[in-house]
CSV table of C-alpha atoms and ligand atoms in Angstrom, one decimal:
chain,number,residue,atom,x,y,z
U,1,UNK,CA,0.1,-0.2,0.1
U,2,UNK,CA,1.0,3.5,-0.7
U,3,UNK,CA,1.4,6.3,1.5
U,4,UNK,CA,-1.0,9.0,0.2
U,5,UNK,CA,0.0,12.4,1.1
U,6,UNK,CA,-2.3,15.7,1.7
U,7,UNK,CA,-1.4,16.6,-1.7
U,8,UNK,CA,-3.7,14.0,-3.1
U,9,UNK,CA,-6.9,15.3,-1.8
U,10,UNK,CA,-9.2,16.7,-4.1
U,11,UNK,CA,-9.7,20.2,-4.8
U,12,UNK,CA,-13.3,19.8,-4.2
U,13,UNK,CA,-15.5,16.8,-2.7
U,14,UNK,CA,-18.9,15.8,-2.6
U,15,UNK,CA,-20.2,13.6,-0.3
U,16,UNK,CA,-23.7,12.0,-1.2
U,17,UNK,CA,-25.5,10.5,1.9
U,18,UNK,CA,-24.1,11.3,5.4
U,19,UNK,CA,-25.5,8.4,7.0
U,20,UNK,CA,-23.4,6.1,9.1
U,21,UNK,CA,-20.8,5.0,6.8
U,22,UNK,CA,-20.8,8.7,4.8
U,23,UNK,CA,-20.6,10.8,8.0
U,24,UNK,CA,-17.6,8.3,9.4
U,25,UNK,CA,-15.7,8.6,6.1
U,26,UNK,CA,-16.3,12.4,6.6
U,27,UNK,CA,-14.8,12.6,10.0
U,28,UNK,CA,-11.7,10.4,9.0
U,29,UNK,CA,-10.9,12.6,6.0
U,30,UNK,CA,-11.0,15.8,8.2
U,31,UNK,CA,-8.8,14.0,10.3
U,32,UNK,CA,-6.6,13.4,8.0
U,33,UNK,CA,-6.5,16.9,7.0
U,34,UNK,CA,-8.6,17.6,4.4
U,35,UNK,CA,-9.8,21.2,4.2
U,36,UNK,CA,-13.8,21.5,5.6
U,37,UNK,CA,-13.8,24.2,3.1
U,38,UNK,CA,-13.4,21.7,0.1
U,39,UNK,CA,-16.5,19.8,1.2
U,40,UNK,CA,-20.1,19.7,0.6
U,41,UNK,CA,-22.5,17.2,1.8
U,42,UNK,CA,-26.0,16.1,-0.1
U,43,UNK,CA,-28.3,14.7,2.2
U,44,UNK,CA,-32.3,15.1,2.2
U,45,UNK,CA,-32.2,15.1,6.2
U,46,UNK,CA,-28.5,14.9,7.8
U,47,UNK,CA,-29.0,13.5,11.5
U,48,UNK,CA,-28.9,16.6,13.6
U,49,UNK,CA,-25.1,15.6,14.7
U,50,UNK,CA,-24.1,15.6,11.6
U,51,UNK,CA,-25.5,18.5,10.6
U,52,UNK,CA,-24.0,20.2,14.0
U,53,UNK,CA,-20.7,18.7,12.8
U,54,UNK,CA,-20.7,20.2,9.7
U,55,UNK,CA,-22.0,23.8,11.0
U,56,UNK,CA,-19.3,23.8,13.7
U,57,UNK,CA,-16.4,22.9,10.6
U,58,UNK,CA,-17.8,25.2,8.0
U,59,UNK,CA,-18.7,22.2,5.7
U,60,UNK,CA,-21.3,23.4,3.1
U,61,UNK,CA,-24.6,21.2,3.5
U,62,UNK,CA,-25.8,21.6,-0.5
U,63,UNK,CA,-24.6,20.7,-4.0
U,64,UNK,CA,-21.4,23.0,-5.2
U,65,UNK,CA,-21.9,25.4,-7.6
U,66,UNK,CA,-20.4,23.0,-10.6
U,67,UNK,CA,-18.9,19.5,-10.8
U,68,UNK,CA,-16.9,18.2,-8.1
U,69,UNK,CA,-13.5,16.8,-8.4
U,70,UNK,CA,-14.5,13.9,-6.4
U,71,UNK,CA,-18.4,12.7,-5.7
U,72,UNK,CA,-18.3,10.1,-3.1
U,73,UNK,CA,-21.6,7.8,-3.4
U,74,UNK,CA,-22.4,6.6,0.3
U,75,UNK,CA,-26.3,6.5,0.1
U,76,UNK,CA,-28.5,2.9,0.4
U,77,UNK,CA,-27.7,1.0,-3.0
U,78,UNK,CA,-31.6,0.7,-3.1
U,79,UNK,CA,-31.8,4.8,-3.7
U,80,UNK,CA,-29.1,5.3,-6.6
U,81,UNK,CA,-31.5,4.9,-9.3
U,82,UNK,CA,-33.7,7.8,-7.9
U,83,UNK,CA,-30.8,9.9,-6.8
U,84,UNK,CA,-28.9,9.7,-10.2
U,85,UNK,CA,-31.0,12.3,-12.0
U,86,UNK,CA,-30.3,14.8,-9.7
U,87,UNK,CA,-26.6,13.8,-9.4
U,88,UNK,CA,-25.7,13.3,-13.5
U,89,UNK,CA,-25.3,17.1,-14.0
U,90,UNK,CA,-22.8,17.3,-11.0
U,91,UNK,CA,-20.8,14.2,-12.8
U,92,UNK,CA,-18.8,16.3,-14.9
U,93,UNK,CA,-15.4,15.0,-17.2
U,94,UNK,CA,-13.4,16.0,-14.5
U,95,UNK,CA,-15.2,14.2,-11.5
U,96,UNK,CA,-14.2,11.2,-9.9
U,97,UNK,CA,-16.8,9.2,-8.4
U,98,UNK,CA,-16.3,7.0,-5.7
U,99,UNK,CA,-19.0,4.6,-4.8
U,100,UNK,CA,-19.4,2.5,-1.2
U,101,UNK,CA,-22.8,1.0,-2.7
U,102,UNK,CA,-22.8,-2.6,-2.2
U,103,UNK,CA,-23.9,-4.7,-5.4
U,104,UNK,CA,-23.8,-1.5,-7.7
U,105,UNK,CA,-21.6,-2.2,-11.0
U,106,UNK,CA,-19.4,0.0,-12.7
U,107,UNK,CA,-21.6,-0.3,-15.7
U,108,UNK,CA,-24.7,0.7,-13.7
U,109,UNK,CA,-22.7,3.7,-11.9
U,110,UNK,CA,-21.6,4.8,-15.6
U,111,UNK,CA,-24.9,4.5,-16.9
U,112,UNK,CA,-26.5,6.6,-14.4
U,113,UNK,CA,-23.8,9.1,-14.3
U,114,UNK,CA,-22.5,9.2,-18.0
U,115,UNK,CA,-20.7,12.1,-17.3
U,116,UNK,CA,-18.4,11.1,-14.7
U,117,UNK,CA,-14.5,11.1,-15.7
U,118,UNK,CA,-13.6,7.9,-13.9
U,119,UNK,CA,-15.3,5.8,-11.8
U,120,UNK,CA,-13.8,3.6,-8.6
U,121,UNK,CA,-16.1,0.7,-6.9
U,122,UNK,CA,-15.3,-0.1,-3.5
U,123,UNK,CA,-16.4,-2.7,-0.9
U,124,UNK,CA,-15.2,-1.0,2.9
U,125,UNK,CA,-15.9,-3.5,5.9
U,126,UNK,CA,-17.4,-2.1,9.1
U,127,UNK,CA,-13.9,-1.2,11.0
U,128,UNK,CA,-13.8,1.6,8.8
U,129,UNK,CA,-16.0,3.5,10.7
U,130,UNK,CA,-13.4,3.4,13.2
U,131,UNK,CA,-10.3,3.8,10.7
U,132,UNK,CA,-9.7,-0.1,11.2
U,133,UNK,CA,-11.3,-1.5,8.0
U,134,UNK,CA,-10.2,-2.7,4.8
U,135,UNK,CA,-11.3,-1.5,1.5
U,136,UNK,CA,-11.6,-3.6,-1.5
U,137,UNK,CA,-11.5,-1.3,-4.8
U,138,UNK,CA,-11.7,-1.6,-8.6
U,139,UNK,CA,-11.1,1.2,-10.9
U,140,UNK,CA,-12.6,2.1,-14.3
U,141,UNK,CA,-11.0,4.5,-16.8
U,142,UNK,CA,-9.2,6.6,-13.8
U,143,UNK,CA,-5.9,8.6,-14.0
U,144,UNK,CA,-3.0,8.0,-11.9
U,145,UNK,CA,-3.7,11.0,-10.1
U,146,UNK,CA,-7.5,10.1,-9.5
U,147,UNK,CA,-6.1,6.8,-7.8
U,148,UNK,CA,-3.7,8.6,-5.3
U,149,UNK,CA,-6.8,10.8,-4.6
U,150,UNK,CA,-9.1,7.6,-4.2
U,151,UNK,CA,-6.3,6.0,-2.1
U,152,UNK,CA,-5.8,9.0,0.2
U,153,UNK,CA,-9.5,9.4,1.2
U,154,UNK,CA,-10.2,5.7,1.2
U,155,UNK,CA,-7.3,5.5,3.8
U,156,UNK,CA,-9.8,7.4,6.3
U,157,UNK,CA,-11.3,4.0,6.5
U,158,UNK,CA,-7.9,2.0,7.1
U,159,UNK,CA,-6.3,0.0,4.2
U,160,UNK,CA,-7.0,-0.6,0.8
U,161,UNK,CA,-6.5,-3.7,-1.6
U,162,UNK,CA,-6.7,-2.7,-5.4
U,163,UNK,CA,-8.5,-5.3,-7.3
U,164,UNK,CA,-7.7,-6.0,-11.3
U,165,UNK,CA,-11.1,-7.6,-11.8
U,166,UNK,CA,-14.6,-6.2,-10.9
U,167,UNK,CA,-16.0,-9.8,-10.4
U,168,UNK,CA,-13.6,-10.1,-7.3
U,169,UNK,CA,-15.6,-7.7,-5.4
U,170,UNK,CA,-18.3,-10.4,-4.6
U,171,UNK,CA,-15.4,-12.5,-3.0
U,172,UNK,CA,-14.3,-9.4,-1.1
U,173,UNK,CA,-17.7,-8.7,0.3
U,174,UNK,CA,-17.8,-12.5,1.4
U,175,UNK,CA,-14.8,-12.4,3.1
U,176,UNK,CA,-13.8,-8.7,4.5
U,177,UNK,CA,-17.0,-7.1,4.0
U,178,UNK,CA,-19.3,-9.5,5.7
U,179,UNK,CA,-16.3,-10.7,7.9
U,180,UNK,CA,-16.5,-8.9,10.9
U,181,UNK,CA,-20.0,-10.4,11.7
U,182,UNK,CA,-18.0,-14.0,11.4
U,183,UNK,CA,-15.7,-12.3,14.3
U,184,UNK,CA,-18.3,-11.6,16.0
U,185,UNK,CA,-20.5,-14.7,16.0
U,186,UNK,CA,-16.9,-16.7,17.5
U,187,UNK,CA,-16.9,-14.3,20.2
U,188,UNK,CA,-20.5,-15.7,20.8
U,189,UNK,CA,-19.8,-19.2,20.1
U,190,UNK,CA,-16.6,-18.9,22.5
U,191,UNK,CA,-18.6,-17.0,25.5
U,192,UNK,CA,-21.5,-20.0,25.1
U,193,UNK,CA,-18.9,-22.5,24.8
U,194,UNK,CA,-17.4,-21.0,28.2
U,195,UNK,CA,-20.5,-21.1,29.9
U,196,UNK,CA,-21.1,-24.6,29.0
U,197,UNK,CA,-17.6,-25.2,30.9
U,198,UNK,CA,-19.2,-23.6,33.9
U,199,UNK,CA,-17.9,-19.8,33.7
U,200,UNK,CA,-20.5,-16.9,34.7
U,201,UNK,CA,-22.3,-15.7,31.2
U,202,UNK,CA,-20.8,-12.3,31.9
U,203,UNK,CA,-17.2,-13.5,32.6
U,204,UNK,CA,-17.4,-16.1,29.5
U,205,UNK,CA,-18.5,-13.0,27.4
U,206,UNK,CA,-15.4,-10.6,28.7
U,207,UNK,CA,-13.0,-13.4,28.2
U,208,UNK,CA,-14.1,-14.4,24.8
U,209,UNK,CA,-14.2,-10.7,23.8
U,210,UNK,CA,-10.9,-9.8,25.3
U,211,UNK,CA,-9.2,-12.7,23.7
U,212,UNK,CA,-10.5,-11.9,20.0
U,213,UNK,CA,-9.2,-8.1,20.8
U,214,UNK,CA,-6.0,-9.2,22.0
U,215,UNK,CA,-5.5,-11.7,19.2
U,216,UNK,CA,-6.4,-9.0,16.8
U,217,UNK,CA,-4.3,-6.5,18.0
U,218,UNK,CA,-1.2,-9.2,17.8
U,219,UNK,CA,-2.1,-10.2,14.2
U,220,UNK,CA,-2.0,-6.2,13.7
U,221,UNK,CA,1.4,-5.8,15.8
U,222,UNK,CA,2.9,-8.7,13.8
U,223,UNK,CA,2.0,-7.8,10.1
U,224,UNK,CA,4.9,-10.0,8.5
U,225,UNK,CA,4.0,-13.5,10.7
U,226,UNK,CA,1.7,-15.5,9.1
U,227,UNK,CA,-1.6,-16.3,11.4
U,228,UNK,CA,-0.6,-19.8,10.9
U,229,UNK,CA,2.4,-19.2,12.1
U,230,UNK,CA,1.2,-17.5,15.5
U,231,UNK,CA,-1.2,-20.1,15.8
U,232,UNK,CA,1.3,-23.0,15.4
U,233,UNK,CA,3.4,-21.2,18.5
U,234,UNK,CA,1.0,-21.0,21.0
U,235,UNK,CA,0.0,-24.9,20.2
U,236,UNK,CA,2.5,-27.0,22.4
U,237,UNK,CA,2.8,-30.7,21.6
U,238,UNK,CA,0.1,-32.6,23.5
U,239,UNK,CA,-1.2,-29.2,25.3
U,240,UNK,CA,-4.3,-27.7,25.7
U,241,UNK,CA,-4.3,-25.6,22.6
U,242,UNK,CA,-3.7,-28.8,20.7
U,243,UNK,CA,-6.5,-30.8,22.1
U,244,UNK,CA,-9.1,-27.9,21.0
U,245,UNK,CA,-7.4,-27.4,17.7
U,246,UNK,CA,-7.4,-31.1,17.2
U,247,UNK,CA,-11.5,-31.0,17.3
U,248,UNK,CA,-11.7,-27.5,15.4
U,249,UNK,CA,-9.6,-29.5,12.4
U,250,UNK,CA,-11.0,-33.1,12.7
U,251,UNK,CA,-12.1,-34.1,9.1
U,252,UNK,CA,-11.3,-30.5,8.2
U,253,UNK,CA,-14.6,-29.4,9.9
U,254,UNK,CA,-14.1,-25.4,10.9
U,255,UNK,CA,-11.8,-25.1,7.4
U,256,UNK,CA,-14.7,-26.6,5.3
U,257,UNK,CA,-17.6,-24.7,7.4
U,258,UNK,CA,-15.8,-21.4,6.9
U,259,UNK,CA,-15.4,-22.3,3.3
U,260,UNK,CA,-19.3,-23.2,2.9
U,261,UNK,CA,-20.2,-20.0,4.5
U,262,UNK,CA,-17.8,-17.4,2.5
U,263,UNK,CA,-19.2,-19.3,-0.8
U,264,UNK,CA,-22.9,-18.5,0.4
U,265,UNK,CA,-21.9,-14.9,1.1
U,266,UNK,CA,-20.3,-14.6,-2.3
U,267,UNK,CA,-23.2,-16.3,-4.1
U,268,UNK,CA,-25.7,-14.1,-2.3
U,269,UNK,CA,-23.4,-11.0,-3.4
U,270,UNK,CA,-23.7,-12.2,-7.2
U,271,UNK,CA,-27.4,-12.3,-6.6
U,272,UNK,CA,-27.9,-9.1,-5.3
U,273,UNK,CA,-25.4,-7.3,-7.5
U,274,UNK,CA,-27.0,-5.7,-11.1
J,1,NAP,N1,-19.2,-3.3,3.4
J,1,NAP,C1,-19.9,-2.8,4.7
J,1,NAP,O1,-19.6,-3.0,5.8
J,1,NAP,C2,-20.8,-1.5,4.9
J,1,NAP,C3,-21.1,-1.2,5.9
J,1,NAP,C4,-22.0,0.2,5.5
J,1,NAP,C5,-22.5,0.4,4.7
J,1,NAP,N2,-21.9,0.0,3.3
J,1,NAP,C6,-22.6,0.8,2.2
J,1,NAP,O2,-22.7,2.2,2.6
J,1,NAP,C7,-23.3,2.8,1.9
J,1,NAP,C8,-24.3,3.4,2.8
J,1,NAP,O3,-24.3,2.7,4.3
J,1,NAP,P1,-25.1,3.4,5.7
J,1,NAP,O4,-25.1,2.5,6.2
J,1,NAP,O5,-23.9,4.5,6.0
J,1,NAP,O6,-26.4,4.1,5.4
J,1,NAP,P2,-27.1,5.3,5.8
J,1,NAP,O7,-26.9,5.2,7.4
J,1,NAP,O8,-28.9,4.8,5.4
J,1,NAP,O9,-26.8,6.5,4.9
J,1,NAP,C9,-27.4,6.7,3.8
J,1,NAP,C10,-27.7,8.2,3.9
J,1,NAP,O10,-27.9,8.8,2.5
J,1,NAP,C11,-29.2,9.6,2.5
J,1,NAP,N3,-29.8,9.9,1.4
J,1,NAP,C12,-31.0,9.0,1.1
J,1,NAP,N4,-31.2,9.4,-0.2
J,1,NAP,C13,-30.4,10.5,-0.7
J,1,NAP,C14,-30.0,11.2,-1.6
J,1,NAP,N5,-31.1,11.2,-2.7
J,1,NAP,N6,-29.2,11.9,-1.8
J,1,NAP,C15,-28.4,12.1,-0.5
J,1,NAP,N7,-28.6,11.4,0.5
J,1,NAP,C16,-29.6,10.7,0.8
J,1,NAP,C17,-30.1,8.6,3.7
J,1,NAP,O11,-31.1,9.9,4.4
J,1,NAP,P3,-32.2,9.2,5.0
J,1,NAP,O12,-31.9,8.2,6.0
J,1,NAP,O13,-33.2,10.3,5.0
J,1,NAP,O14,-32.5,8.3,4.0
J,1,NAP,C18,-28.8,8.6,4.8
J,1,NAP,O15,-28.5,9.8,5.7
J,1,NAP,C19,-24.4,1.5,1.7
J,1,NAP,O16,-24.5,1.6,-0.1
J,1,NAP,C20,-23.7,0.2,1.9
J,1,NAP,O17,-23.9,-0.8,1.1
J,1,NAP,C21,-20.8,-1.0,3.3
């Protein structure tokens, strides 16, 4: 991943949709140093905290006078078709459109915003809201400068993984887009298993949660060390972890189950995509 600089921020940015993801991105951009005077927010009824934030930081709520350098689509996917006629005049030949809309293809966006100068389709995940996410991104007809601008903006949500093929977005959705929910479910299962072994529910929940937080923090602190090595390092021969892993691996059980879960998510992403 490259390290985007402030110089890569656009001269003007229009955020369309200031809901959960849009507002989180907006705050992230300002934290990274984007000048609020360059930002416009379009949302029919921004939440009071978002409206107050924009007022306090001097962000314009409303469309810019002309086409912005970047137009970020952060509305619900099902509202794109009705919103597009109002947005199309704002997408000019210099405008890079960045979409975080699940399931909306580059072709759909290009058809609805035909004047846009380039389009980037992304799939962020929930931790992007706290800057700890990973975003899969695929570009259509963008210049190297626009790609750097997109990286600088997407960095607000965490890391960025560029894809060569748009079809891979569905697999990204299945792994990292939906992935946080799998980890939350693991926390639930681990806590339930602790209760089954006699722990008070609140204690089991805290142990499970802190274990996943700590394991995640270790993965983050040791990016060069493969997960398989971290696992092997804590698995003493004949010990307790090995006894548990033998169950998790018996007949390839957990790997196969996760494989089926990810395949199901990918199939569903394909069905929901247009
Ligand atoms: N991969 C992930 O983990 C992930 C997570 C979250 C979101 N996403 C993507 O992020 C996008 C936004 O999700 P969200 O959860 O942030 O949704 P949200 O909270 O509903 O935010 C959407 C915002 O857009 C506003 N809006 C509706 N129509 C509009 C229009 N015509 N022009 C401008 N603004 C309009 C909505 O206003 P009203 O509320 O008044 O309708 C709302 O404030 C979705 O497309 C989703 O696919 C991905």
